PDB file of C-alpha atoms and ligand atoms in Angstrom:
ATOM      1  CA  MET A 193     127.200 109.333  51.948  1.00 96.00           C
ATOM      2  CA  LYS A 194     125.927 105.655  52.569  1.00 98.00           C
ATOM      3  CA  GLN A 195     121.934 105.644  53.126  1.00 98.00           C
ATOM      4  CA  ILE A 196     120.877 102.971  55.609  1.00 98.00           C
ATOM      5  CA  VAL A 197     117.217 101.557  56.306  1.00 98.00           C
ATOM      6  CA  ILE A 198     116.830  99.943  59.661  1.00 99.00           C
ATOM      7  CA  LEU A 199     113.532  97.604  60.248  1.00 98.00           C
ATOM      8  CA  ILE A 200     112.892  97.075  63.752  1.00 98.00           C
ATOM      9  CA  SER A 201     109.805  95.186  65.657  1.00 98.00           C
ATOM     10  CA  GLY A 202     110.535  95.956  69.014  1.00 97.00           C
ATOM     11  CA  ARG A 203     112.648  97.407  71.613  1.00 97.00           C
ATOM     12  CA  GLY A 204     115.359  98.463  68.670  1.00 98.00           C
ATOM     13  CA  SER A 205     118.613  98.023  71.585  1.00 98.00           C
ATOM     14  CA  ASN A 206     120.735  97.039  68.422  1.00 98.00           C
ATOM     15  CA  MET A 207     119.403  99.741  65.847  1.00 98.00           C
ATOM     16  CA  GLN A 208     120.300 102.180  68.831  1.00 98.00           C
ATOM     17  CA  ALA A 209     124.005 100.752  69.092  1.00 98.00           C
ATOM     18  CA  ILE A 210     124.320 100.910  65.226  1.00 98.00           C
ATOM     19  CA  VAL A 211     122.794 105.052  65.641  1.00 98.00           C
ATOM     20  CA  GLU A 212     125.341 105.699  68.944  1.00 98.00           C
ATOM     21  CA  ALA A 213     128.195 104.159  66.641  1.00 98.00           C
ATOM     22  CA  LYS A 214     127.774 107.034  64.545  1.00 98.00           C
ATOM     23  CA  ILE A 215     129.303 105.211  61.430  1.00 98.00           C
ATOM     24  CA  SER A 216     131.542 108.144  59.067  1.00 97.00           C
ATOM     25  CA  GLY A 217     129.932 107.791  55.639  1.00 97.00           C
ATOM     26  CA  ALA A 218     127.047 106.673  56.421  1.00 98.00           C
ATOM     27  CA  GLN A 219     123.641 107.675  57.427  1.00 98.00           C
ATOM     28  CA  VAL A 220     120.178 105.876  59.032  1.00 98.00           C
ATOM     29  CA  ALA A 221     117.939 107.812  57.077  1.00 98.00           C
ATOM     30  CA  ALA A 222     114.761 105.586  58.359  1.00 98.00           C
ATOM     31  CA  VAL A 223     113.537 103.688  60.824  1.00 98.00           C
ATOM     32  CA  ILE A 224     110.758 101.588  60.058  1.00 98.00           C
ATOM     33  CA  SER A 225     108.320  98.884  61.798  1.00 98.00           C
ATOM     34  CA  ASN A 226     105.875  96.456  61.657  1.00 98.00           C
ATOM     35  CA  ARG A 227     104.616  97.158  65.141  1.00 98.00           C
ATOM     36  CA  PRO A 228     103.692 101.115  65.474  1.00 97.00           C
ATOM     37  CA  ASN A 229     104.182 100.991  69.388  1.00 97.00           C
ATOM     38  CA  ALA A 230     107.620  99.515  68.839  1.00 98.00           C
ATOM     39  CA  ALA A 231     109.420 101.593  71.820  1.00 98.00           C
ATOM     40  CA  GLY A 232     112.533 101.343  69.499  1.00 98.00           C
ATOM     41  CA  LEU A 233     110.322 103.529  67.014  1.00 98.00           C
ATOM     42  CA  ALA A 234     110.007 106.624  69.440  1.00 97.00           C
ATOM     43  CA  TRP A 235     113.134 106.467  70.542  1.00 98.00           C
ATOM     44  CA  ALA A 236     114.355 106.867  66.735  1.00 98.00           C
ATOM     45  CA  ALA A 237     112.042 109.646  66.455  1.00 98.00           C
ATOM     46  CA  ALA A 238     113.661 111.238  69.714  1.00 98.00           C
ATOM     47  CA  GLN A 239     116.741 111.906  67.800  1.00 98.00           C
ATOM     48  CA  GLY A 240     115.532 112.885  64.832  1.00 98.00           C
ATOM     49  CA  ILE A 241     115.580 110.260  62.601  1.00 98.00           C
ATOM     50  CA  PRO A 242     113.025 109.843  60.196  1.00 98.00           C
ATOM     51  CA  THR A 243     110.548 107.077  61.210  1.00 98.00           C
ATOM     52  CA  ILE A 244     107.602 105.117  60.028  1.00 98.00           C
ATOM     53  CA  ALA A 245     105.376 102.228  61.052  1.00 98.00           C
ATOM     54  CA  LEU A 246     103.948 100.450  59.137  1.00 98.00           C
ATOM     55  CA  ASP A 247     101.264  97.626  60.910  1.00 98.00           C
ATOM     56  CA  HIS A 248     101.156  94.831  58.713  1.00 97.00           C
ATOM     57  CA  LYS A 249      97.904  93.913  60.043  1.00 97.00           C
ATOM     58  CA  GLN A 250      96.481  96.117  57.646  1.00 97.00           C
ATOM     59  CA  TYR A 251      97.183  94.273  54.815  1.00 98.00           C
ATOM     60  CA  ALA A 252      95.424  91.313  53.572  1.00 97.00           C
ATOM     61  CA  SER A 253      98.699  88.730  52.802  1.00 97.00           C
ATOM     62  CA  ARG A 254     102.179  88.888  53.051  1.00 97.00           C
ATOM     63  CA  GLU A 255     102.502  89.272  49.043  1.00 97.00           C
ATOM     64  CA  ASP A 256     101.141  92.304  50.081  1.00 98.00           C
ATOM     65  CA  PHE A 257     102.608  94.112  53.146  1.00 98.00           C
ATOM     66  CA  ASP A 258     106.180  93.526  51.879  1.00 98.00           C
ATOM     67  CA  VAL A 259     105.731  95.585  48.648  1.00 98.00           C
ATOM     68  CA  ALA A 260     103.824  98.126  50.760  1.00 98.00           C
ATOM     69  CA  LEU A 261     107.646  97.673  52.661  1.00 98.00           C
ATOM     70  CA  GLN A 262     109.528  97.708  49.729  1.00 98.00           C
ATOM     71  CA  ALA A 263     107.962 100.878  48.802  1.00 98.00           C
ATOM     72  CA  ALA A 264     108.663 102.520  52.048  1.00 98.00           C
ATOM     73  CA  ILE A 265     112.235 101.326  52.321  1.00 98.00           C
ATOM     74  CA  ASP A 266     112.839 102.353  48.250  1.00 98.00           C
ATOM     75  CA  GLY A 267     111.828 106.399  49.376  1.00 98.00           C
ATOM     76  CA  PHE A 268     114.779 106.737  50.968  1.00 98.00           C
ATOM     77  CA  SER A 269     117.500 104.796  48.300  1.00 98.00           C
ATOM     78  CA  PRO A 270     119.467 103.162  51.149  1.00 98.00           C
ATOM     79  CA  ASP A 271     122.636 101.031  50.383  1.00 98.00           C
ATOM     80  CA  LEU A 272     121.980  98.762  53.285  1.00 98.00           C
ATOM     81  CA  VAL A 273     118.949  97.223  54.684  1.00 98.00           C
ATOM     82  CA  VAL A 274     119.491  96.330  57.906  1.00 98.00           C
ATOM     83  CA  LEU A 275     117.443  93.888  60.211  1.00 98.00           C
ATOM     84  CA  ALA A 276     117.300  94.518  63.896  1.00 98.00           C
ATOM     85  CA  GLY A 277     114.659  92.537  65.525  1.00 97.00           C
ATOM     86  CA  PHE A 278     112.622  92.465  62.629  1.00 97.00           C
ATOM     87  CA  MET A 279     110.058  89.585  63.458  1.00 95.00           C
ATOM     88  CA  ARG A 280     108.437  89.093  59.941  1.00 95.00           C
ATOM     89  CA  ILE A 281     109.320  86.110  57.712  1.00 94.00           C
ATOM     90  CA  LEU A 282     110.055  87.765  54.462  1.00 96.00           C
ATOM     91  CA  THR A 283     108.733  86.659  51.201  1.00 97.00           C
ATOM     92  CA  PRO A 284     111.510  85.689  48.368  1.00 97.00           C
ATOM     93  CA  ALA A 285     110.580  88.624  46.428  1.00 96.00           C
ATOM     94  CA  PHE A 286     111.240  90.808  48.551  1.00 97.00           C
ATOM     95  CA  THR A 287     114.375  89.132  49.815  1.00 97.00           C
ATOM     96  CA  ARG A 288     115.529  89.321  46.363  1.00 97.00           C
ATOM     97  CA  GLN A 289     115.316  92.275  45.927  1.00 97.00           C
ATOM     98  CA  TYR A 290     117.861  93.390  48.789  1.00 98.00           C
ATOM     99  CA  GLU A 291     119.764  90.301  47.525  1.00 97.00           C
ATOM    100  CA  GLY A 292     123.799  91.459  48.802  1.00 98.00           C
ATOM    101  CA  ARG A 293     122.290  94.407  50.543  1.00 98.00           C
ATOM    102  CA  MET A 294     120.517  93.419  53.477  1.00 98.00           C
ATOM    103  CA  LEU A 295     121.707  92.360  57.092  1.00 98.00           C
ATOM    104  CA  ASN A 296     120.307  90.705  59.700  1.00 98.00           C
ATOM    105  CA  ILE A 297     121.243  89.441  63.140  1.00 98.00           C
ATOM    106  CA  HIS A 298     120.257  86.141  64.887  1.00 98.00           C
ATOM    107  CA  PRO A 299     120.500  85.089  68.812  1.00 98.00           C
ATOM    108  CA  SER A 300     122.441  82.178  68.067  1.00 98.00           C
ATOM    109  CA  LEU A 301     125.554  80.713  66.382  1.00 98.00           C
ATOM    110  CA  LEU A 302     124.338  80.037  62.908  1.00 98.00           C
ATOM    111  CA  PRO A 303     122.991  77.239  61.159  1.00 97.00           C
ATOM    112  CA  ALA A 304     122.542  75.760  64.847  1.00 98.00           C
ATOM    113  CA  PHE A 305     118.893  77.089  66.047  1.00 98.00           C
ATOM    114  CA  PRO A 306     117.201  79.086  63.514  1.00 97.00           C
ATOM    115  CA  GLY A 307     113.890  80.346  64.039  1.00 96.00           C
ATOM    116  CA  LEU A 308     113.012  81.273  67.700  1.00 96.00           C
ATOM    117  CA  GLN A 309     113.324  80.997  71.766  1.00 98.00           C
ATOM    118  CA  THR A 310     117.180  80.532  70.136  1.00 98.00           C
ATOM    119  CA  HIS A 311     118.409  80.643  73.980  1.00 98.00           C
ATOM    120  CA  GLN A 312     116.567  78.225  75.437  1.00 98.00           C
ATOM    121  CA  ARG A 313     117.040  75.927  72.756  1.00 98.00           C
ATOM    122  CA  ALA A 314     121.226  76.496  73.287  1.00 98.00           C
ATOM    123  CA  LEU A 315     120.169  75.367  76.928  1.00 98.00           C
ATOM    124  CA  GLU A 316     118.124  72.263  76.333  1.00 98.00           C
ATOM    125  CA  ALA A 317     120.559  70.343  73.523  1.00 98.00           C
ATOM    126  CA  GLY A 318     123.269  71.249  76.199  1.00 98.00           C
ATOM    127  CA  CYS A 319     125.581  73.420  74.261  1.00 98.00           C
ATOM    128  CA  LYS A 320     129.059  75.220  75.838  1.00 98.00           C
ATOM    129  CA  LEU A 321     128.771  77.767  73.687  1.00 98.00           C
ATOM    130  CA  ALA A 322     125.970  80.262  72.443  1.00 98.00           C
ATOM    131  CA  GLY A 323     126.489  83.608  70.465  1.00 98.00           C
ATOM    132  CA  CYS A 324     125.249  85.541  67.483  1.00 98.00           C
ATOM    133  CA  THR A 325     125.729  85.532  64.162  1.00 98.00           C
ATOM    134  CA  VAL A 326     125.293  88.795  61.398  1.00 98.00           C
ATOM    135  CA  HIS A 327     124.405  87.371  57.768  1.00 98.00           C
ATOM    136  CA  PHE A 328     123.503  88.653  54.644  1.00 98.00           C
ATOM    137  CA  VAL A 329     119.642  88.226  53.599  1.00 98.00           C
ATOM    138  CA  THR A 330     118.915  85.426  51.636  1.00 97.00           C
ATOM    139  CA  ALA A 331     114.952  83.671  51.047  1.00 95.00           C
ATOM    140  CA  GLU A 332     115.631  80.959  53.733  1.00 93.00           C
ATOM    141  CA  LEU A 333     114.676  82.309  56.993  1.00 91.00           C
ATOM    142  CA  ASP A 334     117.986  82.758  59.176  1.00 92.00           C
ATOM    143  CA  HIS A 335     119.983  81.252  56.586  1.00 93.00           C
ATOM    144  CA  GLY A 336     122.290  83.370  54.059  1.00 97.00           C
ATOM    145  CA  PRO A 337     126.202  84.360  53.777  1.00 98.00           C
ATOM    146  CA  ILE A 338     127.575  85.153  57.427  1.00 98.00           C
ATOM    147  CA  ALA A 339     129.649  87.850  57.889  1.00 98.00           C
ATOM    148  CA  ALA A 340     130.285  87.655  61.424  1.00 98.00           C
ATOM    149  CA  GLN A 341     129.915  85.759  64.645  1.00 98.00           C
ATOM    150  CA  ALA A 342     130.324  86.516  68.263  1.00 98.00           C
ATOM    151  CA  ALA A 343     130.563  83.109  71.253  1.00 98.00           C
ATOM    152  CA  VAL A 344     129.759  83.603  75.114  1.00 98.00           C
ATOM    153  CA  PRO A 345     130.160  80.879  77.316  1.00 98.00           C
ATOM    154  CA  VAL A 346     127.194  79.080  78.815  1.00 98.00           C
ATOM    155  CA  LEU A 347     127.347  78.826  82.624  1.00 98.00           C
ATOM    156  CA  ASP A 348     125.882  76.191  84.634  1.00 98.00           C
ATOM    157  CA  ASP A 349     123.111  77.899  86.248  1.00 98.00           C
ATOM    158  CA  ASP A 350     121.776  79.899  82.872  1.00 98.00           C
ATOM    159  CA  THR A 351     118.768  80.551  82.161  1.00 98.00           C
ATOM    160  CA  PRO A 352     117.570  81.394  78.339  1.00 98.00           C
ATOM    161  CA  ASP A 353     117.176  85.834  79.641  1.00 98.00           C
ATOM    162  CA  SER A 354     120.526  85.467  81.742  1.00 98.00           C
ATOM    163  CA  LEU A 355     121.879  83.766  78.466  1.00 98.00           C
ATOM    164  CA  ALA A 356     120.088  86.282  76.632  1.00 98.00           C
ATOM    165  CA  ALA A 357     121.584  89.200  78.739  1.00 98.00           C
ATOM    166  CA  ARG A 358     125.404  87.709  77.969  1.00 98.00           C
ATOM    167  CA  VAL A 359     124.635  87.382  73.895  1.00 98.00           C
ATOM    168  CA  ILE A 360     122.969  90.789  73.464  1.00 98.00           C
ATOM    169  CA  VAL A 361     126.190  92.166  75.086  1.00 98.00           C
ATOM    170  CA  GLU A 362     128.539  90.785  72.114  1.00 98.00           C
ATOM    171  CA  GLU A 363     125.269  91.791  69.657  1.00 98.00           C
ATOM    172  CA  HIS A 364     125.502  95.423  70.154  1.00 98.00           C
ATOM    173  CA  LEU A 365     129.237  95.656  69.532  1.00 98.00           C
ATOM    174  CA  LEU A 366     129.267  93.041  66.533  1.00 98.00           C
ATOM    175  CA  TYR A 367     126.672  94.608  64.830  1.00 98.00           C
ATOM    176  CA  PRO A 368     127.862  97.805  64.147  1.00 98.00           C
ATOM    177  CA  THR A 369     131.294  96.688  63.822  1.00 98.00           C
ATOM    178  CA  ILE A 370     129.342  94.743  60.528  1.00 98.00           C
ATOM    179  CA  VAL A 371     127.660  97.634  58.999  1.00 98.00           C
ATOM    180  CA  ARG A 372     130.645  99.681  58.986  1.00 98.00           C
ATOM    181  CA  ALA A 373     132.631  97.246  57.020  1.00 98.00           C
ATOM    182  CA  PHE A 374     129.581  96.939  54.932  1.00 98.00           C
ATOM    183  CA  VAL A 375     129.504 100.994  54.305  1.00 98.00           C
ATOM    184  CA  GLU A 376     133.614 101.159  54.178  1.00 98.00           C
ATOM    185  CA  GLY A 377     133.058  98.273  51.336  1.00 98.00           C
ATOM    186  CA  ARG A 378     135.089  95.825  53.252  1.00 98.00           C
ATOM    187  CA  LEU A 379     132.343  92.786  52.702  1.00 98.00           C
ATOM    188  CA  GLN A 380     133.130  90.263  49.982  1.00 98.00           C
ATOM    189  CA  ILE A 381     130.490  87.925  49.391  1.00 98.00           C
ATOM    190  CA  ASP A 382     131.821  84.457  48.175  1.00 97.00           C
ATOM    191  CA  GLY A 383     129.403  81.728  48.320  1.00 95.00           C
ATOM    192  CA  LEU A 384     127.511  81.309  51.691  1.00 94.00           C
ATOM    193  CA  ARG A 385     130.889  82.908  52.566  1.00 97.00           C
ATOM    194  CA  VAL A 386     131.663  86.178  53.243  1.00 98.00           C
ATOM    195  CA  HIS A 387     135.163  87.895  53.694  1.00 98.00           C
ATOM    196  CA  VAL A 388     135.886  90.531  56.124  1.00 97.00           C
ATOM    197  CA  GLN A 389     139.368  92.734  55.029  1.00 96.00           C
ATOM    198  CA  ASP A 390     140.822  94.487  58.146  1.00 92.00           C
TER     199      ASP A 390
HETATM  200  C1  GRF B 232     118.140  90.680  68.974  1.00 84.88           C
HETATM  201  O1  GRF B 232     118.207  89.554  70.085  1.00 84.88           O
HETATM  202  C2  GRF B 232     118.141  90.086  67.676  1.00 84.88           C
HETATM  203  O2  GRF B 232     119.314  89.494  68.046  1.00 84.88           O
HETATM  204  C3  GRF B 232     116.910  88.735  67.302  1.00 84.88           C
HETATM  205  O3  GRF B 232     115.947  89.437  68.068  1.00 84.88           O
HETATM  206  C4  GRF B 232     116.510  90.461  69.232  1.00 84.88           C
HETATM  207  C5  GRF B 232     115.647  92.022  69.204  1.00 84.88           C
HETATM  208  O4  GRF B 232     116.619  92.640  69.987  1.00 84.88           O
HETATM  209  N1  GRF B 232     116.395  89.236  66.071  1.00 84.88           N
HETATM  210  P1  GRF B 232     116.237  94.916  69.712  1.00 84.88           P
HETATM  211  O5  GRF B 232     114.937  94.423  69.181  1.00 84.88           O
HETATM  212  O6  GRF B 232     117.315  94.786  69.021  1.00 84.88           O
HETATM  213  O7  GRF B 232     116.642  95.119  70.853  1.00 84.88           O
END
């Protein structure tokens, strides 16, 4: 049974989609949040999933927090670490530790619009397509080998919220699909490219 640890900071709807996908051969071993009051943490606990709140404000430096986070994660010996709305910039030492076995979902068609406010920026740029990206995590923020993307149309009357609502539907489909492919050993990293076997 492959062990998955999911990191969240808030609502946790992507985490919920992955849990509800009930991927065979995999178990969500724990959900960890850097925000103790993250709504997703309560949801996970109600499902009987072990949860840990690790408040980043209690740590003197980013490095100290990442060391504590790594210790918490490694307590579950995960095969895969899944970032699902985990709003922290990670230290290179931390990302190195999980190279090739840590995924993130980002609400844009990377490499366009890394960072925050992606929907607003896509609207301001006049994009006709927007979407989301699941990628392996590297030291560079919102970069790393792209496992999958899903696109949605941008409509004339879209606001950042209406666009986000259209994109998140795709996120909830895409992320469990790629986590399942990882669990089944169907993802092969080749430089910045990822080959996904059927
Ligand atoms: C999602 O849009 C995700 O792509 C981004 O942050 C948001 C998290 O939403 N990284 P949720 O916590 O999964 O509901």
